[in-house]
PDB file of C-alpha atoms and ligand atoms in Angstrom:
ATOM      1  CA  UNK A   1     -16.960  -6.970  -4.696  1.00 89.00           C
ATOM      2  CA  UNK A   2     -14.084  -7.289  -7.520  1.00 98.00           C
ATOM      3  CA  UNK A   3     -10.554  -6.585  -6.549  1.00 98.00           C
ATOM      4  CA  UNK A   4      -7.572  -5.232  -8.082  1.00 98.00           C
ATOM      5  CA  UNK A   5      -3.978  -4.840  -6.690  1.00 98.00           C
ATOM      6  CA  UNK A   6      -1.677  -2.012  -8.010  1.00 98.00           C
ATOM      7  CA  UNK A   7       1.943  -1.823  -6.841  1.00 98.00           C
ATOM      8  CA  UNK A   8       5.061  -0.306  -7.446  1.00 98.00           C
ATOM      9  CA  UNK A   9       8.415  -1.746  -6.826  1.00 98.00           C
ATOM     10  CA  UNK A  10      12.202  -0.849  -7.524  1.00 98.00           C
ATOM     11  CA  UNK A  11      13.592  -4.477  -6.279  1.00 98.00           C
ATOM     12  CA  UNK A  12      10.965  -6.642  -6.017  1.00 98.00           C
ATOM     13  CA  UNK A  13      10.149  -6.553  -2.525  1.00 98.00           C
ATOM     14  CA  UNK A  14       6.633  -4.938  -2.698  1.00 99.00           C
ATOM     15  CA  UNK A  15       6.101  -7.178  -6.001  1.00 98.00           C
ATOM     16  CA  UNK A  16       6.463 -10.147  -3.658  1.00 98.00           C
ATOM     17  CA  UNK A  17       3.979  -8.652  -1.080  1.00 98.00           C
ATOM     18  CA  UNK A  18       1.537  -7.883  -3.640  1.00 98.00           C
ATOM     19  CA  UNK A  19       1.787 -11.722  -4.546  1.00 98.00           C
ATOM     20  CA  UNK A  20       1.346 -12.521  -0.931  1.00 98.00           C
ATOM     21  CA  UNK A  21      -1.540 -10.053  -0.645  1.00 98.00           C
ATOM     22  CA  UNK A  22      -2.999 -11.713  -3.842  1.00 98.00           C
ATOM     23  CA  UNK A  23      -3.230 -15.375  -2.242  1.00 98.00           C
ATOM     24  CA  UNK A  24      -4.745 -14.205   0.979  1.00 98.00           C
ATOM     25  CA  UNK A  25      -7.454 -12.416  -0.914  1.00 98.00           C
ATOM     26  CA  UNK A  26      -8.200 -14.738  -3.526  1.00 98.00           C
ATOM     27  CA  UNK A  27      -7.152 -12.291  -6.120  1.00 98.00           C
ATOM     28  CA  UNK A  28      -6.119 -13.613  -9.639  1.00 97.00           C
ATOM     29  CA  UNK A  29      -2.986 -12.697 -10.958  1.00 96.00           C
ATOM     30  CA  UNK A  30      -4.174 -10.962 -14.199  1.00 97.00           C
ATOM     31  CA  UNK A  31      -5.623  -8.591 -11.607  1.00 98.00           C
ATOM     32  CA  UNK A  32      -2.352  -7.909  -9.795  1.00 98.00           C
ATOM     33  CA  UNK A  33      -0.885  -5.072 -11.409  1.00 98.00           C
ATOM     34  CA  UNK A  34       2.711  -3.393 -11.506  1.00 98.00           C
ATOM     35  CA  UNK A  35       1.969   0.384 -12.243  1.00 98.00           C
ATOM     36  CA  UNK A  36       4.601   0.664 -14.466  1.00 98.00           C
ATOM     37  CA  UNK A  37       3.091  -1.510 -17.033  1.00 98.00           C
ATOM     38  CA  UNK A  38      -0.544  -0.664 -16.369  1.00 98.00           C
ATOM     39  CA  UNK A  39      -2.952   2.433 -17.684  1.00 97.00           C
ATOM     40  CA  UNK A  40      -4.395   4.442 -14.935  1.00 97.00           C
ATOM     41  CA  UNK A  41      -7.698   3.343 -16.573  1.00 96.00           C
ATOM     42  CA  UNK A  42      -7.537  -0.088 -15.069  1.00 97.00           C
ATOM     43  CA  UNK A  43      -8.988   1.172 -12.020  1.00 98.00           C
ATOM     44  CA  UNK A  44     -12.003   1.416 -13.230  1.00 96.00           C
ATOM     45  CA  UNK A  45     -12.642  -2.306 -13.329  1.00 97.00           C
ATOM     46  CA  UNK A  46     -12.502  -2.544  -9.582  1.00 98.00           C
ATOM     47  CA  UNK A  47     -14.727  -1.921  -6.723  1.00 98.00           C
ATOM     48  CA  UNK A  48     -11.783  -2.598  -4.123  1.00 98.00           C
ATOM     49  CA  UNK A  49      -8.203  -1.251  -5.187  1.00 98.00           C
ATOM     50  CA  UNK A  50      -5.496  -2.688  -2.809  1.00 98.00           C
ATOM     51  CA  UNK A  51      -2.351  -0.046  -3.717  1.00 98.00           C
ATOM     52  CA  UNK A  52       1.223  -0.378  -2.537  1.00 98.00           C
ATOM     53  CA  UNK A  53       4.317   1.271  -2.801  1.00 99.00           C
ATOM     54  CA  UNK A  54       7.613   0.998  -1.191  1.00 98.00           C
ATOM     55  CA  UNK A  55       9.346   4.347   0.032  1.00 98.00           C
ATOM     56  CA  UNK A  56      12.622   5.854  -1.604  1.00 98.00           C
ATOM     57  CA  UNK A  57      14.507   8.714  -1.992  1.00 97.00           C
ATOM     58  CA  UNK A  58      13.942  10.714   1.446  1.00 93.00           C
ATOM     59  CA  UNK A  59      10.387   9.466   1.826  1.00 98.00           C
ATOM     60  CA  UNK A  60       9.170   9.431  -1.655  1.00 98.00           C
ATOM     61  CA  UNK A  61       6.755   6.796  -3.784  1.00 98.00           C
ATOM     62  CA  UNK A  62       8.289   4.240  -5.967  1.00 98.00           C
ATOM     63  CA  UNK A  63       9.394   6.048  -8.996  1.00 98.00           C
ATOM     64  CA  UNK A  64       7.040   3.740 -11.253  1.00 98.00           C
ATOM     65  CA  UNK A  65       3.547   5.346  -9.409  1.00 98.00           C
ATOM     66  CA  UNK A  66       4.240   9.311 -10.541  1.00 98.00           C
ATOM     67  CA  UNK A  67       2.608   8.769 -13.662  1.00 97.00           C
ATOM     68  CA  UNK A  68      -0.151   6.280 -12.901  1.00 98.00           C
ATOM     69  CA  UNK A  69      -1.050   8.548  -9.775  1.00 97.00           C
ATOM     70  CA  UNK A  70      -1.125  11.643 -12.325  1.00 97.00           C
ATOM     71  CA  UNK A  71      -3.607   9.550 -14.191  1.00 97.00           C
ATOM     72  CA  UNK A  72      -5.438   8.340 -11.472  1.00 97.00           C
ATOM     73  CA  UNK A  73      -5.546  11.223  -8.995  1.00 94.00           C
ATOM     74  CA  UNK A  74      -8.576  13.247 -10.994  1.00 90.00           C
ATOM     75  CA  UNK A  75     -10.608  10.539 -11.521  1.00 95.00           C
ATOM     76  CA  UNK A  76     -14.060   9.994  -9.456  1.00 95.00           C
ATOM     77  CA  UNK A  77     -13.905   6.908  -7.237  1.00 97.00           C
ATOM     78  CA  UNK A  78     -17.067   7.717  -5.774  1.00 97.00           C
ATOM     79  CA  UNK A  79     -18.311   4.251  -4.155  1.00 97.00           C
ATOM     80  CA  UNK A  80     -15.199   2.424  -4.430  1.00 98.00           C
ATOM     81  CA  UNK A  81     -12.791   1.433  -1.905  1.00 98.00           C
ATOM     82  CA  UNK A  82      -9.186   1.816  -1.348  1.00 98.00           C
ATOM     83  CA  UNK A  83      -6.298  -0.192   0.886  1.00 98.00           C
ATOM     84  CA  UNK A  84      -3.076   0.970   1.051  1.00 98.00           C
ATOM     85  CA  UNK A  85       0.120  -0.693   1.762  1.00 99.00           C
ATOM     86  CA  UNK A  86       3.914  -0.391   1.631  1.00 98.00           C
ATOM     87  CA  UNK A  87       7.082  -1.538   2.218  1.00 98.00           C
ATOM     88  CA  UNK A  88       9.920   0.163   3.708  1.00 98.00           C
ATOM     89  CA  UNK A  89      12.928   0.490   6.367  1.00 98.00           C
ATOM     90  CA  UNK A  90      12.501   1.149  10.052  1.00 98.00           C
ATOM     91  CA  UNK A  91      16.106   2.330  10.074  1.00 98.00           C
ATOM     92  CA  UNK A  92      14.976   5.146   8.072  1.00 98.00           C
ATOM     93  CA  UNK A  93      13.790   6.449  11.089  1.00 97.00           C
ATOM     94  CA  UNK A  94      12.343   9.881   9.933  1.00 98.00           C
ATOM     95  CA  UNK A  95      10.528   8.649   6.656  1.00 98.00           C
ATOM     96  CA  UNK A  96       9.288   5.158   7.272  1.00 98.00           C
ATOM     97  CA  UNK A  97       7.140   4.062   4.850  1.00 98.00           C
ATOM     98  CA  UNK A  98       6.146   7.934   4.144  1.00 98.00           C
ATOM     99  CA  UNK A  99       4.931   6.740   0.628  1.00 98.00           C
ATOM    100  CA  UNK A 100       1.871   4.993   1.995  1.00 98.00           C
ATOM    101  CA  UNK A 101       1.015   8.570   3.339  1.00 98.00           C
ATOM    102  CA  UNK A 102       1.902  10.191   0.065  1.00 98.00           C
ATOM    103  CA  UNK A 103      -0.426   7.931  -1.693  1.00 98.00           C
ATOM    104  CA  UNK A 104      -3.044   9.068   0.860  1.00 98.00           C
ATOM    105  CA  UNK A 105      -2.745  12.094   0.312  1.00 97.00           C
ATOM    106  CA  UNK A 106      -2.648  12.138  -3.688  1.00 97.00           C
ATOM    107  CA  UNK A 107      -5.724  10.011  -3.706  1.00 98.00           C
ATOM    108  CA  UNK A 108      -7.911  11.789  -1.198  1.00 96.00           C
ATOM    109  CA  UNK A 109      -9.527  13.659  -4.006  1.00 96.00           C
ATOM    110  CA  UNK A 110     -11.099  10.638  -5.831  1.00 97.00           C
ATOM    111  CA  UNK A 111     -13.268  10.742  -2.744  1.00 96.00           C
ATOM    112  CA  UNK A 112     -12.927   6.480  -2.711  1.00 98.00           C
ATOM    113  CA  UNK A 113     -13.372   5.214   1.003  1.00 98.00           C
ATOM    114  CA  UNK A 114     -10.023   4.165   2.293  1.00 98.00           C
ATOM    115  CA  UNK A 115     -10.554   0.967   4.360  1.00 98.00           C
ATOM    116  CA  UNK A 116      -7.371  -1.054   6.069  1.00 98.00           C
ATOM    117  CA  UNK A 117      -5.929   1.214   8.653  1.00 98.00           C
ATOM    118  CA  UNK A 118      -3.583  -0.861  10.787  1.00 97.00           C
ATOM    119  CA  UNK A 119      -2.257  -0.274  14.355  1.00 97.00           C
ATOM    120  CA  UNK A 120       1.200   1.246  14.646  1.00 96.00           C
ATOM    121  CA  UNK A 121       2.191  -0.664  17.690  1.00 95.00           C
ATOM    122  CA  UNK A 122       5.108  -3.012  17.191  1.00 95.00           C
ATOM    123  CA  UNK A 123       6.889  -0.505  14.665  1.00 97.00           C
ATOM    124  CA  UNK A 124       9.935   1.187  15.786  1.00 96.00           C
ATOM    125  CA  UNK A 125      10.518   4.732  14.282  1.00 97.00           C
ATOM    126  CA  UNK A 126      10.307   8.296  14.678  1.00 97.00           C
ATOM    127  CA  UNK A 127       8.120   9.703  11.931  1.00 97.00           C
ATOM    128  CA  UNK A 128       6.222   8.487   9.048  1.00 98.00           C
ATOM    129  CA  UNK A 129       3.702  10.535   6.692  1.00 98.00           C
ATOM    130  CA  UNK A 130       1.736   7.112   7.111  1.00 98.00           C
ATOM    131  CA  UNK A 131       0.809   7.277  10.572  1.00 97.00           C
ATOM    132  CA  UNK A 132      -1.032  10.113  12.815  1.00 86.00           C
ATOM    133  CA  UNK A 133       0.625   8.295  15.914  1.00 87.00           C
ATOM    134  CA  UNK A 134      -2.110   5.649  16.755  1.00 93.00           C
ATOM    135  CA  UNK A 135      -2.618   4.071  13.535  1.00 97.00           C
ATOM    136  CA  UNK A 136      -1.208   3.852  10.102  1.00 98.00           C
ATOM    137  CA  UNK A 137      -3.031   4.831   6.752  1.00 98.00           C
ATOM    138  CA  UNK A 138      -2.677   0.992   5.636  1.00 98.00           C
ATOM    139  CA  UNK A 139      -0.399  -2.008   6.365  1.00 98.00           C
ATOM    140  CA  UNK A 140       3.520  -1.191   6.281  1.00 98.00           C
ATOM    141  CA  UNK A 141       5.803  -4.035   6.498  1.00 98.00           C
ATOM    142  CA  UNK A 142       9.604  -3.954   6.954  1.00 98.00           C
ATOM    143  CA  UNK A 143      11.076  -6.522   5.191  1.00 98.00           C
ATOM    144  CA  UNK A 144      14.700  -5.574   5.639  1.00 98.00           C
ATOM    145  CA  UNK A 145      14.647  -5.515   9.504  1.00 98.00           C
ATOM    146  CA  UNK A 146      11.612  -7.499  10.010  1.00 98.00           C
ATOM    147  CA  UNK A 147      10.546 -10.159   7.464  1.00 98.00           C
ATOM    148  CA  UNK A 148       9.610 -12.406  10.210  1.00 98.00           C
ATOM    149  CA  UNK A 149       6.591 -10.292  11.594  1.00 98.00           C
ATOM    150  CA  UNK A 150       5.221  -9.895   7.496  1.00 98.00           C
ATOM    151  CA  UNK A 151       3.303 -12.910   7.550  1.00 98.00           C
ATOM    152  CA  UNK A 152       1.189 -12.340  10.985  1.00 98.00           C
ATOM    153  CA  UNK A 153       0.866  -8.860   9.720  1.00 98.00           C
ATOM    154  CA  UNK A 154      -0.396  -9.675   6.453  1.00 98.00           C
ATOM    155  CA  UNK A 155      -3.090 -11.948   7.823  1.00 98.00           C
ATOM    156  CA  UNK A 156      -4.158 -10.017  10.200  1.00 98.00           C
ATOM    157  CA  UNK A 157      -4.728  -6.920   7.693  1.00 98.00           C
ATOM    158  CA  UNK A 158      -6.205  -9.101   4.972  1.00 98.00           C
ATOM    159  CA  UNK A 159      -8.628 -10.233   7.429  1.00 98.00           C
ATOM    160  CA  UNK A 160      -9.431  -6.921   8.397  1.00 98.00           C
ATOM    161  CA  UNK A 161      -9.722  -5.654   4.955  1.00 98.00           C
ATOM    162  CA  UNK A 162     -12.444  -8.785   3.987  1.00 97.00           C
ATOM    163  CA  UNK A 163     -14.581  -7.455   7.002  1.00 97.00           C
ATOM    164  CA  UNK A 164     -14.516  -3.863   5.888  1.00 97.00           C
ATOM    165  CA  UNK A 165     -14.978  -3.972   1.993  1.00 92.00           C
TER     166      UNK A 165
HETATM  167  C1  FMN B   1      18.343   4.656  -1.614  1.00 62.06           C
HETATM  168  C2  FMN B   1      16.959   3.727  -0.790  1.00 62.06           C
HETATM  169  C3  FMN B   1      16.318   4.904  -0.045  1.00 62.06           C
HETATM  170  C4  FMN B   1      15.431   4.251   0.642  1.00 62.06           C
HETATM  171  N1  FMN B   1      14.529   5.307   1.718  1.00 62.06           N
HETATM  172  C5  FMN B   1      13.372   4.884   2.323  1.00 62.06           C
HETATM  173  C6  FMN B   1      12.703   5.802   3.084  1.00 62.06           C
HETATM  174  O1  FMN B   1      13.036   7.098   3.122  1.00 62.06           O
HETATM  175  N2  FMN B   1      11.887   5.073   3.978  1.00 62.06           N
HETATM  176  C7  FMN B   1      11.487   3.667   4.417  1.00 62.06           C
HETATM  177  O2  FMN B   1      10.897   3.662   4.804  1.00 62.06           O
HETATM  178  N3  FMN B   1      12.161   3.031   3.513  1.00 62.06           N
HETATM  179  C8  FMN B   1      13.189   3.515   2.624  1.00 62.06           C
HETATM  180  N4  FMN B   1      14.125   2.371   1.799  1.00 62.06           N
HETATM  181  C9  FMN B   1      13.737   1.124   2.069  1.00 62.06           C
HETATM  182  C10 FMN B   1      13.125   0.463   0.880  1.00 62.06           C
HETATM  183  O3  FMN B   1      11.470   0.901   0.945  1.00 62.06           O
HETATM  184  C11 FMN B   1      12.946  -1.047   1.261  1.00 62.06           C
HETATM  185  O4  FMN B   1      13.969  -1.482   0.767  1.00 62.06           O
HETATM  186  C12 FMN B   1      11.588  -1.795   0.199  1.00 62.06           C
HETATM  187  O5  FMN B   1      11.958  -2.973   0.971  1.00 62.06           O
HETATM  188  C13 FMN B   1      11.666  -1.685  -1.194  1.00 62.06           C
HETATM  189  O6  FMN B   1      11.142  -2.221  -1.821  1.00 62.06           O
HETATM  190  P1  FMN B   1      10.726  -2.251  -3.393  1.00 62.06           P
HETATM  191  O7  FMN B   1      11.833  -3.504  -3.563  1.00 62.06           O
HETATM  192  O8  FMN B   1       9.555  -3.125  -3.606  1.00 62.06           O
HETATM  193  O9  FMN B   1      10.968  -1.004  -3.969  1.00 62.06           O
HETATM  194  C14 FMN B   1      15.055   2.930   0.919  1.00 62.06           C
HETATM  195  C15 FMN B   1      15.991   2.296   0.617  1.00 62.06           C
HETATM  196  C16 FMN B   1      16.842   2.513  -0.583  1.00 62.06           C
HETATM  197  C17 FMN B   1      17.995   1.613  -0.893  1.00 62.06           C
END
């Protein structure tokens, strides 16, 4: 199963997490793509798409995702799998990691299969578009307030998506 990582990152946090996921998943640097400088058609090269965005504004995806998503959301990705991740800040308690939920909603129409849901346990926030309450649509990380939790979360999540892929 060929895996590609696609991320949008304004200040480098999600880019760094994408590289860490790449190491844990044995994904080559050449298959780890900043959506700011990647054509949407690149998703066609992969069976498993690991896609990540930080959350900005008031619960929005990182800016570089807009053009990329415009190109991807109309594709037929039947038979492919998508695993989502995101970086945010729990103190933005009404929009914590909303970008993961936004990516999910916009990519649903591709009919790809989503994998990599993650327990919402251990996070502290009031509301998140990434979650239905018990689970998150993907891995969410708070590198601002809880970087010490990231390594374990990354390991648990990548183990899970290796099993589900
Ligand atoms: C102006 C601003 C708005 C933000 N809005 C949100 C938000 O609504 N929800 C959230 O979870 N995090 C929010 N964040 C936190 C960022 O998502 C977090 O710092 C993230 O690690 C940045 O990742 P990046 O460097 O990859 O873009 C915001 C940060 C800033 C500076």
